[in-house]
Amino acid sequence: MVDLCGWIFFISGVIFFISIIGIFISAAREKEKLLRGIGVIIISLMIPLIIVFINYLVIGQEVMRIIYLIVIFVYLIVELLLDFILKIDFRDKTSTHVPYIILEYAACFAFIFNTIEINEILGWIVSICFWAMLATLIYYIVIKKKNEKRKEQIIHD
């Protein structure tokens, strides 16, 4: 049986992955305002996750599940700092983008592993959301390369 905090975590995970899917699609279509709005949704996930975190501490949840939440919090805080507070364009430099990607995927796997611990079926649903996110990432990369080729053709013509 899944408790309330289990459902909160599961729903947060689904929202997290759907939001990242939205970010990839918005970025591919160069919709800056939509990107920002979706970013706010992702950062807002800190609120329900704080509730889950407090619950985990109060009931004495397994240490690994608390660590999963800490990894997710670190990612969300880095996202908040870089994109919303400092407004640093860190994605253009490999030296700053690669550590960010590693942290992002650590958060993704933390969502998956913790949800599997909560309930195996819910874990599979979150895993499917992760794979959908990866498919959307491929879409984003393909569209980005096509747009770059178009821009190069315009410059050369």
Short mmCIF file of N, CA and C in Angstrom, two decimals:
data_model
loop_
_atom_site.label_atom_id
_atom_site.label_comp_id
_atom_site.label_asym_id
_atom_site.label_seq_id
_atom_site.Cartn_x
_atom_site.Cartn_y
_atom_site.Cartn_z
N MET A 1 0.84 -1.19 0.00
CA MET A 1 0.00 0.00 0.00
C MET A 1 0.89 1.25 0.00
N VAL A 2 0.59 2.18 -0.86
CA VAL A 2 1.36 3.40 -1.00
C VAL A 2 0.76 4.47 -0.09
N ASP A 3 1.62 5.08 0.75
CA ASP A 3 1.13 6.14 1.64
C ASP A 3 1.10 7.48 0.89
N LEU A 4 0.61 8.51 1.57
CA LEU A 4 0.46 9.83 0.95
C LEU A 4 1.79 10.36 0.43
N CYS A 5 2.85 10.24 1.22
CA CYS A 5 4.16 10.75 0.77
C CYS A 5 4.69 9.95 -0.42
N GLY A 6 4.35 8.68 -0.48
CA GLY A 6 4.72 7.88 -1.65
C GLY A 6 4.05 8.41 -2.91
N TRP A 7 2.77 8.75 -2.78
CA TRP A 7 2.06 9.32 -3.92
C TRP A 7 2.61 10.70 -4.30
N ILE A 8 2.93 11.50 -3.29
CA ILE A 8 3.50 12.83 -3.56
C ILE A 8 4.81 12.68 -4.32
N PHE A 9 5.65 11.74 -3.89
CA PHE A 9 6.94 11.53 -4.56
C PHE A 9 6.73 11.03 -5.99
N PHE A 10 5.84 10.07 -6.16
CA PHE A 10 5.55 9.52 -7.49
C PHE A 10 5.06 10.62 -8.44
N ILE A 11 4.07 11.39 -7.99
CA ILE A 11 3.52 12.47 -8.83
C ILE A 11 4.60 13.50 -9.14
N SER A 12 5.44 13.82 -8.16
CA SER A 12 6.55 14.75 -8.40
C SER A 12 7.50 14.21 -9.45
N GLY A 13 7.77 12.91 -9.41
CA GLY A 13 8.64 12.29 -10.41
C GLY A 13 8.05 12.38 -11.81
N VAL A 14 6.77 12.09 -11.93
CA VAL A 14 6.11 12.17 -13.24
C VAL A 14 6.14 13.61 -13.75
N ILE A 15 5.82 14.56 -12.88
CA ILE A 15 5.86 15.98 -13.27
C ILE A 15 7.27 16.37 -13.68
N PHE A 16 8.28 15.90 -12.95
CA PHE A 16 9.67 16.20 -13.26
C PHE A 16 10.01 15.76 -14.68
N PHE A 17 9.71 14.51 -15.01
CA PHE A 17 10.06 14.00 -16.33
C PHE A 17 9.24 14.65 -17.44
N ILE A 18 7.96 14.86 -17.21
CA ILE A 18 7.12 15.52 -18.21
C ILE A 18 7.61 16.95 -18.43
N SER A 19 8.04 17.61 -17.36
CA SER A 19 8.56 18.98 -17.49
C SER A 19 9.85 19.01 -18.30
N ILE A 20 10.72 18.05 -18.08
CA ILE A 20 11.96 18.01 -18.86
C ILE A 20 11.64 17.71 -20.33
N ILE A 21 10.66 16.85 -20.57
CA ILE A 21 10.21 16.61 -21.94
C ILE A 21 9.74 17.93 -22.55
N GLY A 22 8.96 18.69 -21.80
CA GLY A 22 8.50 20.00 -22.26
C GLY A 22 9.65 20.96 -22.53
N ILE A 23 10.68 20.89 -21.72
CA ILE A 23 11.85 21.75 -21.93
C ILE A 23 12.54 21.40 -23.24
N PHE A 24 12.73 20.11 -23.50
CA PHE A 24 13.38 19.70 -24.75
C PHE A 24 12.57 20.13 -25.97
N ILE A 25 11.26 19.95 -25.92
CA ILE A 25 10.41 20.35 -27.04
C ILE A 25 10.42 21.87 -27.20
N SER A 26 10.32 22.60 -26.10
CA SER A 26 10.33 24.07 -26.16
C SER A 26 11.66 24.59 -26.67
N ALA A 27 12.76 23.98 -26.24
CA ALA A 27 14.08 24.40 -26.70
C ALA A 27 14.24 24.11 -28.19
N ALA A 28 13.74 22.96 -28.65
CA ALA A 28 13.84 22.62 -30.07
C ALA A 28 13.06 23.62 -30.92
N ARG A 29 11.97 24.11 -30.39
CA ARG A 29 11.13 25.06 -31.12
C ARG A 29 11.46 26.52 -30.78
N GLU A 30 12.49 26.70 -29.95
CA GLU A 30 12.99 28.02 -29.56
C GLU A 30 11.90 28.89 -28.92
N LYS A 31 11.17 28.32 -27.98
CA LYS A 31 10.12 29.02 -27.24
C LYS A 31 10.66 29.40 -25.86
N GLU A 32 11.31 30.55 -25.77
CA GLU A 32 12.00 30.97 -24.56
C GLU A 32 11.06 31.17 -23.36
N LYS A 33 9.93 31.81 -23.57
CA LYS A 33 9.01 32.06 -22.46
C LYS A 33 8.47 30.76 -21.89
N LEU A 34 8.16 29.82 -22.77
CA LEU A 34 7.66 28.52 -22.32
C LEU A 34 8.74 27.77 -21.55
N LEU A 35 9.99 27.87 -22.02
CA LEU A 35 11.12 27.26 -21.31
C LEU A 35 11.19 27.76 -19.88
N ARG A 36 11.07 29.05 -19.72
CA ARG A 36 11.15 29.66 -18.39
C ARG A 36 10.01 29.17 -17.49
N GLY A 37 8.80 29.13 -18.03
CA GLY A 37 7.65 28.67 -17.26
C GLY A 37 7.80 27.22 -16.81
N ILE A 38 8.29 26.39 -17.70
CA ILE A 38 8.49 24.98 -17.34
C ILE A 38 9.60 24.87 -16.30
N GLY A 39 10.62 25.71 -16.42
CA GLY A 39 11.69 25.72 -15.42
C GLY A 39 11.16 26.05 -14.03
N VAL A 40 10.21 26.96 -13.97
CA VAL A 40 9.59 27.31 -12.69
C VAL A 40 8.84 26.11 -12.11
N ILE A 41 8.18 25.35 -12.97
CA ILE A 41 7.48 24.14 -12.51
C ILE A 41 8.48 23.17 -11.89
N ILE A 42 9.61 22.97 -12.56
CA ILE A 42 10.62 22.03 -12.04
C ILE A 42 11.13 22.50 -10.68
N ILE A 43 11.46 23.78 -10.58
CA ILE A 43 11.97 24.32 -9.31
C ILE A 43 10.90 24.20 -8.22
N SER A 44 9.63 24.39 -8.59
CA SER A 44 8.53 24.30 -7.62
C SER A 44 8.37 22.90 -7.02
N LEU A 45 8.95 21.91 -7.66
CA LEU A 45 8.88 20.54 -7.12
C LEU A 45 9.60 20.43 -5.78
N MET A 46 10.41 21.43 -5.44
CA MET A 46 11.06 21.40 -4.13
C MET A 46 10.03 21.37 -3.00
N ILE A 47 8.91 22.03 -3.20
CA ILE A 47 7.91 22.14 -2.13
C ILE A 47 7.34 20.76 -1.74
N PRO A 48 6.77 20.00 -2.69
CA PRO A 48 6.27 18.69 -2.27
C PRO A 48 7.39 17.74 -1.82
N LEU A 49 8.57 17.88 -2.42
CA LEU A 49 9.67 17.00 -2.04
C LEU A 49 10.19 17.31 -0.63
N ILE A 50 10.08 18.57 -0.20
CA ILE A 50 10.44 18.91 1.18
C ILE A 50 9.49 18.20 2.15
N ILE A 51 8.22 18.14 1.79
CA ILE A 51 7.25 17.42 2.63
C ILE A 51 7.64 15.96 2.76
N VAL A 52 8.00 15.34 1.63
CA VAL A 52 8.42 13.94 1.65
C VAL A 52 9.69 13.77 2.48
N PHE A 53 10.64 14.70 2.31
CA PHE A 53 11.91 14.64 3.03
C PHE A 53 11.67 14.70 4.55
N ILE A 54 10.85 15.65 4.98
CA ILE A 54 10.54 15.77 6.41
C ILE A 54 9.88 14.49 6.92
N ASN A 55 8.95 13.96 6.14
CA ASN A 55 8.30 12.71 6.52
C ASN A 55 9.31 11.58 6.66
N TYR A 56 10.24 11.49 5.72
CA TYR A 56 11.27 10.45 5.77
C TYR A 56 12.11 10.58 7.04
N LEU A 57 12.46 11.82 7.40
CA LEU A 57 13.26 12.03 8.61
C LEU A 57 12.46 11.66 9.86
N VAL A 58 11.19 12.06 9.90
CA VAL A 58 10.36 11.81 11.08
C VAL A 58 10.11 10.31 11.29
N ILE A 59 9.81 9.59 10.22
CA ILE A 59 9.51 8.16 10.38
C ILE A 59 10.76 7.29 10.39
N GLY A 60 11.92 7.91 10.14
CA GLY A 60 13.16 7.14 10.15
C GLY A 60 13.31 6.24 8.93
N GLN A 61 13.02 6.80 7.77
CA GLN A 61 13.13 6.05 6.52
C GLN A 61 14.57 5.59 6.29
N GLU A 62 14.75 4.58 5.44
CA GLU A 62 16.08 4.07 5.11
C GLU A 62 16.98 5.21 4.62
N VAL A 63 18.25 5.13 4.97
CA VAL A 63 19.22 6.18 4.62
C VAL A 63 19.31 6.36 3.10
N MET A 64 19.28 5.28 2.35
CA MET A 64 19.42 5.38 0.90
C MET A 64 18.29 6.20 0.28
N ARG A 65 17.09 6.05 0.81
CA ARG A 65 15.96 6.82 0.28
C ARG A 65 16.10 8.30 0.61
N ILE A 66 16.69 8.61 1.74
CA ILE A 66 16.97 10.01 2.10
C ILE A 66 18.06 10.56 1.18
N ILE A 67 19.05 9.74 0.87
CA ILE A 67 20.12 10.16 -0.05
C ILE A 67 19.55 10.45 -1.43
N TYR A 68 18.62 9.62 -1.90
CA TYR A 68 17.97 9.89 -3.20
C TYR A 68 17.35 11.28 -3.21
N LEU A 69 16.66 11.62 -2.14
CA LEU A 69 16.04 12.95 -2.06
C LEU A 69 17.08 14.06 -2.03
N ILE A 70 18.17 13.84 -1.32
CA ILE A 70 19.24 14.84 -1.26
C ILE A 70 19.82 15.08 -2.64
N VAL A 71 20.03 14.02 -3.41
CA VAL A 71 20.54 14.16 -4.78
C VAL A 71 19.58 15.01 -5.61
N ILE A 72 18.29 14.74 -5.49
CA ILE A 72 17.29 15.52 -6.23
C ILE A 72 17.32 16.98 -5.78
N PHE A 73 17.41 17.22 -4.47
CA PHE A 73 17.48 18.59 -3.97
C PHE A 73 18.72 19.32 -4.49
N VAL A 74 19.85 18.65 -4.51
CA VAL A 74 21.08 19.29 -5.01
C VAL A 74 20.88 19.71 -6.47
N TYR A 75 20.30 18.82 -7.27
CA TYR A 75 20.04 19.17 -8.67
C TYR A 75 19.10 20.38 -8.77
N LEU A 76 18.01 20.36 -8.02
CA LEU A 76 17.04 21.46 -8.09
C LEU A 76 17.65 22.78 -7.61
N ILE A 77 18.50 22.72 -6.61
CA ILE A 77 19.15 23.94 -6.11
C ILE A 77 20.14 24.47 -7.14
N VAL A 78 20.91 23.58 -7.76
CA VAL A 78 21.85 24.00 -8.82
C VAL A 78 21.07 24.62 -9.98
N GLU A 79 19.97 23.99 -10.36
CA GLU A 79 19.12 24.51 -11.43
C GLU A 79 18.61 25.91 -11.07
N LEU A 80 18.13 26.07 -9.86
CA LEU A 80 17.64 27.37 -9.39
C LEU A 80 18.75 28.42 -9.44
N LEU A 81 19.91 28.07 -8.91
CA LEU A 81 21.02 29.02 -8.88
C LEU A 81 21.48 29.42 -10.28
N LEU A 82 21.72 28.44 -11.14
CA LEU A 82 22.30 28.74 -12.45
C LEU A 82 21.31 29.38 -13.41
N ASP A 83 20.08 28.91 -13.43
CA ASP A 83 19.11 29.41 -14.41
C ASP A 83 18.28 30.60 -13.94
N PHE A 84 18.04 30.71 -12.64
CA PHE A 84 17.10 31.73 -12.18
C PHE A 84 17.73 32.83 -11.33
N ILE A 85 18.75 32.50 -10.55
CA ILE A 85 19.35 33.52 -9.68
C ILE A 85 20.57 34.15 -10.35
N LEU A 86 21.56 33.32 -10.70
CA LEU A 86 22.78 33.85 -11.32
C LEU A 86 22.63 34.07 -12.82
N LYS A 87 21.68 33.36 -13.42
CA LYS A 87 21.40 33.45 -14.87
C LYS A 87 22.66 33.26 -15.70
N ILE A 88 23.38 32.19 -15.39
CA ILE A 88 24.62 31.85 -16.09
C ILE A 88 24.28 30.93 -17.25
N ASP A 89 24.83 31.23 -18.44
CA ASP A 89 24.63 30.36 -19.59
C ASP A 89 25.71 29.28 -19.57
N PHE A 90 25.49 28.28 -18.75
CA PHE A 90 26.49 27.23 -18.52
C PHE A 90 26.40 26.09 -19.53
N ARG A 91 25.37 26.07 -20.34
CA ARG A 91 25.17 24.95 -21.26
C ARG A 91 26.05 25.05 -22.51
N ASP A 92 26.63 26.20 -22.77
CA ASP A 92 27.47 26.36 -23.96
C ASP A 92 28.89 25.84 -23.77
N LYS A 93 29.34 25.76 -22.52
CA LYS A 93 30.70 25.29 -22.25
C LYS A 93 30.65 23.85 -21.75
N THR A 94 31.43 22.99 -22.39
CA THR A 94 31.47 21.58 -21.99
C THR A 94 31.91 21.43 -20.55
N SER A 95 32.85 22.25 -20.12
CA SER A 95 33.39 22.12 -18.76
C SER A 95 32.34 22.37 -17.68
N THR A 96 31.31 23.13 -17.98
CA THR A 96 30.24 23.36 -17.01
C THR A 96 28.99 22.54 -17.32
N HIS A 97 28.80 22.20 -18.57
CA HIS A 97 27.59 21.46 -18.95
C HIS A 97 27.67 19.99 -18.56
N VAL A 98 28.83 19.37 -18.72
CA VAL A 98 28.96 17.94 -18.40
C VAL A 98 28.67 17.65 -16.92
N PRO A 99 29.24 18.40 -15.97
CA PRO A 99 28.88 18.14 -14.56
C PRO A 99 27.38 18.34 -14.30
N TYR A 100 26.79 19.32 -14.96
CA TYR A 100 25.35 19.56 -14.83
C TYR A 100 24.56 18.35 -15.34
N ILE A 101 24.95 17.82 -16.49
CA ILE A 101 24.26 16.65 -17.06
C ILE A 101 24.38 15.46 -16.12
N ILE A 102 25.57 15.25 -15.57
CA ILE A 102 25.78 14.15 -14.62
C ILE A 102 24.85 14.30 -13.42
N LEU A 103 24.75 15.51 -12.90
CA LEU A 103 23.87 15.77 -11.76
C LEU A 103 22.40 15.57 -12.15
N GLU A 104 22.04 16.02 -13.35
CA GLU A 104 20.66 15.85 -13.81
C GLU A 104 20.29 14.37 -13.91
N TYR A 105 21.19 13.57 -14.47
CA TYR A 105 20.89 12.14 -14.59
C TYR A 105 20.92 11.44 -13.23
N ALA A 106 21.74 11.92 -12.33
CA ALA A 106 21.71 11.38 -10.96
C ALA A 106 20.34 11.63 -10.34
N ALA A 107 19.79 12.82 -10.56
CA ALA A 107 18.45 13.13 -10.05
C ALA A 107 17.39 12.25 -10.73
N CYS A 108 17.55 12.04 -12.03
CA CYS A 108 16.61 11.16 -12.75
C CYS A 108 16.60 9.76 -12.14
N PHE A 109 17.80 9.21 -11.95
CA PHE A 109 17.88 7.86 -11.39
C PHE A 109 17.42 7.82 -9.93
N ALA A 110 17.64 8.91 -9.20
CA ALA A 110 17.15 8.97 -7.82
C ALA A 110 15.62 8.90 -7.81
N PHE A 111 14.99 9.61 -8.75
CA PHE A 111 13.53 9.52 -8.85
C PHE A 111 13.09 8.09 -9.16
N ILE A 112 13.77 7.46 -10.12
CA ILE A 112 13.40 6.10 -10.52
C ILE A 112 13.60 5.12 -9.37
N PHE A 113 14.80 5.11 -8.79
CA PHE A 113 15.11 4.12 -7.75
C PHE A 113 14.23 4.28 -6.51
N ASN A 114 13.99 5.53 -6.11
CA ASN A 114 13.16 5.74 -4.92
C ASN A 114 11.71 5.34 -5.20
N THR A 115 11.23 5.63 -6.40
CA THR A 115 9.85 5.24 -6.72
C THR A 115 9.71 3.72 -6.77
N ILE A 116 10.73 3.04 -7.28
CA ILE A 116 10.70 1.57 -7.28
C ILE A 116 10.64 1.05 -5.84
N GLU A 117 11.38 1.71 -4.93
CA GLU A 117 11.33 1.33 -3.51
C GLU A 117 9.93 1.53 -2.92
N ILE A 118 9.25 2.57 -3.38
CA ILE A 118 7.90 2.86 -2.89
C ILE A 118 6.91 1.81 -3.40
N ASN A 119 6.95 1.58 -4.71
CA ASN A 119 6.04 0.62 -5.34
C ASN A 119 6.59 0.27 -6.71
N GLU A 120 6.70 -1.01 -6.99
CA GLU A 120 7.33 -1.45 -8.24
C GLU A 120 6.57 -0.97 -9.48
N ILE A 121 5.25 -1.03 -9.45
CA ILE A 121 4.46 -0.60 -10.61
C ILE A 121 4.64 0.90 -10.83
N LEU A 122 4.58 1.69 -9.76
CA LEU A 122 4.80 3.13 -9.89
C LEU A 122 6.22 3.40 -10.39
N GLY A 123 7.17 2.59 -9.96
CA GLY A 123 8.54 2.71 -10.43
C GLY A 123 8.65 2.49 -11.93
N TRP A 124 7.90 1.52 -12.44
CA TRP A 124 7.90 1.29 -13.88
C TRP A 124 7.31 2.48 -14.63
N ILE A 125 6.27 3.07 -14.08
CA ILE A 125 5.66 4.24 -14.72
C ILE A 125 6.67 5.39 -14.80
N VAL A 126 7.38 5.65 -13.71
CA VAL A 126 8.39 6.70 -13.70
C VAL A 126 9.52 6.35 -14.67
N SER A 127 9.88 5.07 -14.75
CA SER A 127 10.92 4.63 -15.69
C SER A 127 10.49 4.89 -17.13
N ILE A 128 9.24 4.63 -17.44
CA ILE A 128 8.73 4.91 -18.79
C ILE A 128 8.81 6.40 -19.09
N CYS A 129 8.51 7.23 -18.09
CA CYS A 129 8.65 8.68 -18.26
C CYS A 129 10.10 9.05 -18.56
N PHE A 130 11.04 8.38 -17.91
CA PHE A 130 12.46 8.62 -18.16
C PHE A 130 12.81 8.28 -19.61
N TRP A 131 12.35 7.13 -20.09
CA TRP A 131 12.64 6.73 -21.47
C TRP A 131 11.98 7.68 -22.46
N ALA A 132 10.81 8.17 -22.14
CA ALA A 132 10.16 9.17 -23.00
C ALA A 132 11.00 10.45 -23.03
N MET A 133 11.58 10.81 -21.88
CA MET A 133 12.46 11.97 -21.82
C MET A 133 13.66 11.77 -22.74
N LEU A 134 14.26 10.58 -22.71
CA LEU A 134 15.41 10.30 -23.58
C LEU A 134 15.02 10.37 -25.06
N ALA A 135 13.84 9.87 -25.41
CA ALA A 135 13.37 9.96 -26.79
C ALA A 135 13.21 11.42 -27.21
N THR A 136 12.71 12.23 -26.29
CA THR A 136 12.55 13.66 -26.58
C THR A 136 13.90 14.35 -26.70
N LEU A 137 14.87 13.91 -25.93
CA LEU A 137 16.23 14.45 -26.05
C LEU A 137 16.78 14.18 -27.45
N ILE A 138 16.54 12.99 -27.98
CA ILE A 138 16.98 12.67 -29.34
C ILE A 138 16.28 13.59 -30.33
N TYR A 139 15.00 13.80 -30.16
CA TYR A 139 14.24 14.73 -31.00
C TYR A 139 14.87 16.12 -30.96
N TYR A 140 15.18 16.58 -29.75
CA TYR A 140 15.79 17.90 -29.58
C TYR A 140 17.12 18.00 -30.33
N ILE A 141 17.96 16.98 -30.20
CA ILE A 141 19.27 16.99 -30.86
C ILE A 141 19.11 17.02 -32.38
N VAL A 142 18.19 16.22 -32.91
CA VAL A 142 17.96 16.18 -34.36
C VAL A 142 17.48 17.54 -34.86
N ILE A 143 16.50 18.13 -34.19
CA ILE A 143 15.97 19.44 -34.59
C ILE A 143 17.06 20.51 -34.49
N LYS A 144 17.84 20.47 -33.43
CA LYS A 144 18.90 21.46 -33.24
C LYS A 144 19.91 21.38 -34.38
N LYS A 145 20.30 20.17 -34.78
CA LYS A 145 21.25 20.01 -35.89
C LYS A 145 20.65 20.50 -37.20
N LYS A 146 19.38 20.22 -37.44
CA LYS A 146 18.71 20.70 -38.65
C LYS A 146 18.69 22.23 -38.68
N ASN A 147 18.38 22.84 -37.55
CA ASN A 147 18.35 24.30 -37.47
C ASN A 147 19.73 24.90 -37.71
N GLU A 148 20.77 24.26 -37.18
CA GLU A 148 22.13 24.74 -37.40
C GLU A 148 22.51 24.65 -38.87
N LYS A 149 22.12 23.56 -39.54
CA LYS A 149 22.41 23.42 -40.97
C LYS A 149 21.69 24.49 -41.78
N ARG A 150 20.43 24.78 -41.42
CA ARG A 150 19.68 25.83 -42.11
C ARG A 150 20.36 27.18 -41.95
N LYS A 151 20.81 27.48 -40.74
CA LYS A 151 21.48 28.75 -40.48
C LYS A 151 22.78 28.85 -41.26
N GLU A 152 23.52 27.74 -41.36
CA GLU A 152 24.76 27.73 -42.14
C GLU A 152 24.47 27.95 -43.61
N GLN A 153 23.40 27.34 -44.13
CA GLN A 153 23.03 27.52 -45.53
C GLN A 153 22.66 28.97 -45.81
N ILE A 154 21.94 29.59 -44.90
CA ILE A 154 21.54 30.99 -45.07
C ILE A 154 22.78 31.88 -45.10
N ILE A 155 23.74 31.60 -44.23
CA ILE A 155 24.97 32.39 -44.18
C ILE A 155 25.77 32.24 -45.47
N HIS A 156 25.84 31.02 -46.00
CA HIS A 156 26.64 30.75 -47.20
C HIS A 156 25.95 31.19 -48.47
N ASP A 157 24.64 31.36 -48.46
CA ASP A 157 23.90 31.77 -49.67
C ASP A 157 23.92 33.24 -49.89
#
